[in-house]
Each structure stands twice: as structure tokens, then as C-alpha cells.
Amino acid sequence: MGVLAELGEVAQAMTLSHVQLALSRQVQDRELEACALHDLGVLHNERGNLRGVQSLQQALRLFRAIGLVEGGAYTQLNLATALLLAGQVAAARAALQGALTLADRHGLGTVQTFALAQQGALEVPHDPARAEVLLRAALREQQLNADRPLWEAVEPLARLLLAQARPHEACLLVAAFTRAAQAQGFEVLAMQGHGLLAGLHDHLGQLQLALHHLQAHTTAFKQLRGEEHERRVQALEVTHRTALLRLQAEAEEARAAELTRLLQMDELTDLFNRRHLLTAGAELLRGQPGAVAVADLSSSLLIFRSTERSEYRKKYVAPGVETVRCSPEQSHHEGQRT
């Protein structure tokens, strides 16, 4: 799901998550169900709609019921985002505090990093001093846990420093972040860093540096868009080939089934033939008594079940040979009289 979401295929990722959810409920796998609900909530958050709250709350209840602490902690992080989208700031704070409590209690360093970053970003407009403390604590945790470069803390902290007339500190912070992102291969994060640096240097009147970072940002953006387009084309090609192979397999199965039917059915009477008896007879008679009846229909009396066999009568019945049509009921009564 995450790969599809990163490629921008959120709708397809949501479809697969719904399938996963249905299957998990069918097989009564509560952990898989909780993960599917969590993924749906995250995808709703990425779409910016309000349905993520319900999915994530359901996931949280399941994670708690089955005792998966880490799953519950990550769910509370994403639930906080969903609650903020819904304008429920107090509930979002409570969710973040719950995630922090679990992180402290169970040593979940990455959860603690992101919870501190989200708490700090949330406090920027209300309590800048506390926000800076929380954001710097998040950056320290990120370094201790060797997590990826933390844009979630760097971006709000840089803007906070700029608002406090500390642009040089902001430049140093973002420059270090951008170098780390480039060194670790996080192209998207590096692109974001260059974009923010362009704005900071422009604010300082350092136009040449601003232009340099703007060009780096634009180049990275074009490259990433091109790679994304190529990945989407490749994904579509794979989907097309998969669908084609599935259709071919279905056609082969249908042909095989028809061939099997033709090999085991008499073309004239639509009755099973000797080959069917040799193929399926042992299985039909296994564990139960049975008998085989053989009838010779090659004499002068031919019985046809319907008028659809007229072409066979013309082809196979010699002139002067009597043909009789009878229903199954008539055949039954004739058998009783004999």
C-alpha cells in the first residue's frame, strides 16, 4: 500500500486496503484487520478528508484488544493528524500524548521522535518557546535513533526561527538537513530542503545563493516527476501484462475444459462414454457399491432425445431405419412394462 501511495496511486492503494480489510474479516485475523484499518486511515489523511478518524479509531481499539503496543502507538500518531484535519486540536494533543507515553514505556524511539515533532509543530502558533524545545528534542531523538532526516521538525523550527528574526540559525539548520537528506538518498526531502533554503536566502538578500537552491529544487522536482511518470508507466505495463496473462489463462482453462468434455462425452447422445468410465469410474465407485450398465444402440432402433439431433439422423441413420423419439418418462414406463 505504501509503495502505491508514494507513487501517487492513492485510489488504487485504498482499493487494495479495502480488499485486505474484507479478507482479514473473512478469515477473522484481527491483527491484519487492524493494519488494514490503519492503512485506510493514513490514506484518508493523505487525501485530506475526515474519514481517517473513524478508521484509525477502529484500528486503535483492535491493536489495544490484541495487545500490539507498537501498532497502537503508530496509530495514535496518525490519529492525531486525522483529528487535526477535523479541527479537533485537544483530541489531537491527547492522541500525541498517548503515543509519547507508549514510546517512553516501551522504548519506541521512532514513535517518540515523530510524536515530539508533531507536538512541537502543533505548539508553534500558541507557545513558541515550548514548541522550540519540543522540536529540538525531536531532532535529538532522530539522531539517537538514526531515523531519516526529520522534515517534520526542521520545517516548523526553521519558520519559527525566521519569525523570531533568527534567519542565520534557520539557514544552518536547513542546510544541515539538506546535506543529510542528500547523503542518505532521500531525494524528496533534499528537494524540500533546497526549496526552503531558497526562501531563507532570499529573505537575507543573498540572491545568488537563493537562485542556486531554487535551481537545485527545480532540477530535483523535474527529475522526481520524470521518475514518478516512468514508474507509473511501468506499473501500468505490469497491470496490462497481468490482465492479458489472466485472460489467456482463463481461455486456456476453458479450452481444456471443453476438450475434456468432448473426450468424455458421446457426441451423438451427450452421454458419458467409455473414456469417462475409465477416467472417473474408480472415483465414483470408491467407498460405495456400484455397477456399470452397457447398452448397444447400434441396432435398428435409435432413440433421440430431441429434435436438435436431426442433422445426426440425416447423417447416420440409413434409409428405412425406424427412429423413435421418447421422453425420459416414456422410457421409464416402457422399462416398467418389460
Tab-separated table of N, CA, C and O in Angstrom, residues 1 15-27 29 32-37 40 55 58 62:
chain	number	residue	atom	x	y	z
A	1	MET	N	0.818	-1.194	0.000
A	1	MET	CA	0.000	0.000	0.000
A	1	MET	C	0.864	1.260	0.000
A	1	MET	O	0.587	2.229	-0.682
A	15	THR	N	-8.192	0.913	-2.652
A	15	THR	CA	-8.921	-0.273	-3.104
A	15	THR	C	-8.295	-1.539	-2.530
A	15	THR	O	-8.992	-2.428	-2.019
A	16	LEU	N	-6.974	-1.624	-2.596
A	16	LEU	CA	-6.284	-2.797	-2.057
A	16	LEU	C	-6.456	-2.891	-0.543
A	16	LEU	O	-6.583	-3.990	0.007
A	17	SER	N	-6.472	-1.746	0.137
A	17	SER	CA	-6.674	-1.763	1.589
A	17	SER	C	-8.074	-2.263	1.937
A	17	SER	O	-8.262	-2.999	2.912
A	18	HIS	N	-9.064	-1.862	1.143
A	18	HIS	CA	-10.427	-2.361	1.371
A	18	HIS	C	-10.497	-3.876	1.145
A	18	HIS	O	-11.182	-4.590	1.890
A	19	VAL	N	-9.795	-4.355	0.128
A	19	VAL	CA	-9.755	-5.802	-0.121
A	19	VAL	C	-9.094	-6.513	1.056
A	19	VAL	O	-9.577	-7.554	1.539
A	20	GLN	N	-7.977	-5.952	1.530
A	20	GLN	CA	-7.282	-6.537	2.678
A	20	GLN	C	-8.187	-6.558	3.903
A	20	GLN	O	-8.217	-7.544	4.654
A	21	LEU	N	-8.944	-5.486	4.096
A	21	LEU	CA	-9.846	-5.415	5.243
A	21	LEU	C	-10.927	-6.491	5.153
A	21	LEU	O	-11.227	-7.185	6.138
A	22	ALA	N	-11.507	-6.645	3.962
A	22	ALA	CA	-12.558	-7.654	3.788
A	22	ALA	C	-12.016	-9.063	4.017
A	22	ALA	O	-12.651	-9.891	4.686
A	23	LEU	N	-10.834	-9.342	3.479
A	23	LEU	CA	-10.244	-10.669	3.650
A	23	LEU	C	-9.898	-10.941	5.110
A	23	LEU	O	-10.099	-12.055	5.612
A	24	SER	N	-9.370	-9.924	5.794
A	24	SER	CA	-8.996	-10.114	7.200
A	24	SER	C	-10.219	-10.437	8.050
A	24	SER	O	-10.156	-11.259	8.971
A	25	ARG	N	-11.335	-9.802	7.739
A	25	ARG	CA	-12.556	-10.094	8.489
A	25	ARG	C	-13.115	-11.464	8.125
A	25	ARG	O	-13.689	-12.154	8.971
A	26	GLN	N	-12.931	-11.841	6.872
A	26	GLN	CA	-13.426	-13.152	6.445
A	26	GLN	C	-12.681	-14.281	7.152
A	26	GLN	O	-13.286	-15.279	7.553
A	27	VAL	N	-11.363	-14.123	7.296
A	27	VAL	CA	-10.567	-15.172	7.954
A	27	VAL	C	-10.411	-14.908	9.446
A	27	VAL	O	-9.721	-15.647	10.141
A	29	ASP	N	-8.787	-12.542	11.102
A	29	ASP	CA	-7.428	-12.187	11.514
A	29	ASP	C	-7.468	-10.751	12.033
A	29	ASP	O	-7.478	-9.788	11.265
A	32	LEU	N	-4.386	-8.409	11.127
A	32	LEU	CA	-4.450	-7.954	9.738
A	32	LEU	C	-5.560	-6.927	9.553
A	32	LEU	O	-5.399	-5.950	8.810
A	33	GLU	N	-6.661	-7.115	10.243
A	33	GLU	CA	-7.764	-6.149	10.166
A	33	GLU	C	-7.334	-4.794	10.720
A	33	GLU	O	-7.627	-3.742	10.137
A	34	ALA	N	-6.627	-4.812	11.847
A	34	ALA	CA	-6.156	-3.556	12.439
A	34	ALA	C	-5.189	-2.837	11.501
A	34	ALA	O	-5.260	-1.612	11.330
A	35	CYS	N	-4.288	-3.597	10.877
A	35	CYS	CA	-3.331	-2.987	9.941
A	35	CYS	C	-4.055	-2.389	8.733
A	35	CYS	O	-3.690	-1.302	8.257
A	36	ALA	N	-5.065	-3.093	8.232
A	36	ALA	CA	-5.816	-2.581	7.085
A	36	ALA	C	-6.555	-1.298	7.449
A	36	ALA	O	-6.576	-0.329	6.671
A	37	LEU	N	-7.153	-1.260	8.627
A	37	LEU	CA	-7.846	-0.046	9.073
A	37	LEU	C	-6.862	1.109	9.250
A	37	LEU	O	-7.164	2.258	8.906
A	40	LEU	N	-5.938	2.416	5.804
A	40	LEU	CA	-7.038	3.215	5.258
A	40	LEU	C	-7.069	4.605	5.892
A	40	LEU	O	-7.283	5.612	5.204
A	55	SER	N	-11.534	5.254	10.833
A	55	SER	CA	-10.710	4.073	10.548
A	55	SER	C	-9.608	3.909	11.587
A	55	SER	O	-9.350	2.798	12.077
A	58	GLN	N	-10.925	2.770	15.005
A	58	GLN	CA	-11.209	1.337	14.983
A	58	GLN	C	-9.912	0.528	15.064
A	58	GLN	O	-9.833	-0.484	15.777
A	62	LEU	N	-8.609	-2.174	18.062
A	62	LEU	CA	-8.172	-3.542	17.775
A	62	LEU	C	-6.753	-3.790	18.270
A	62	LEU	O	-6.463	-4.836	18.867
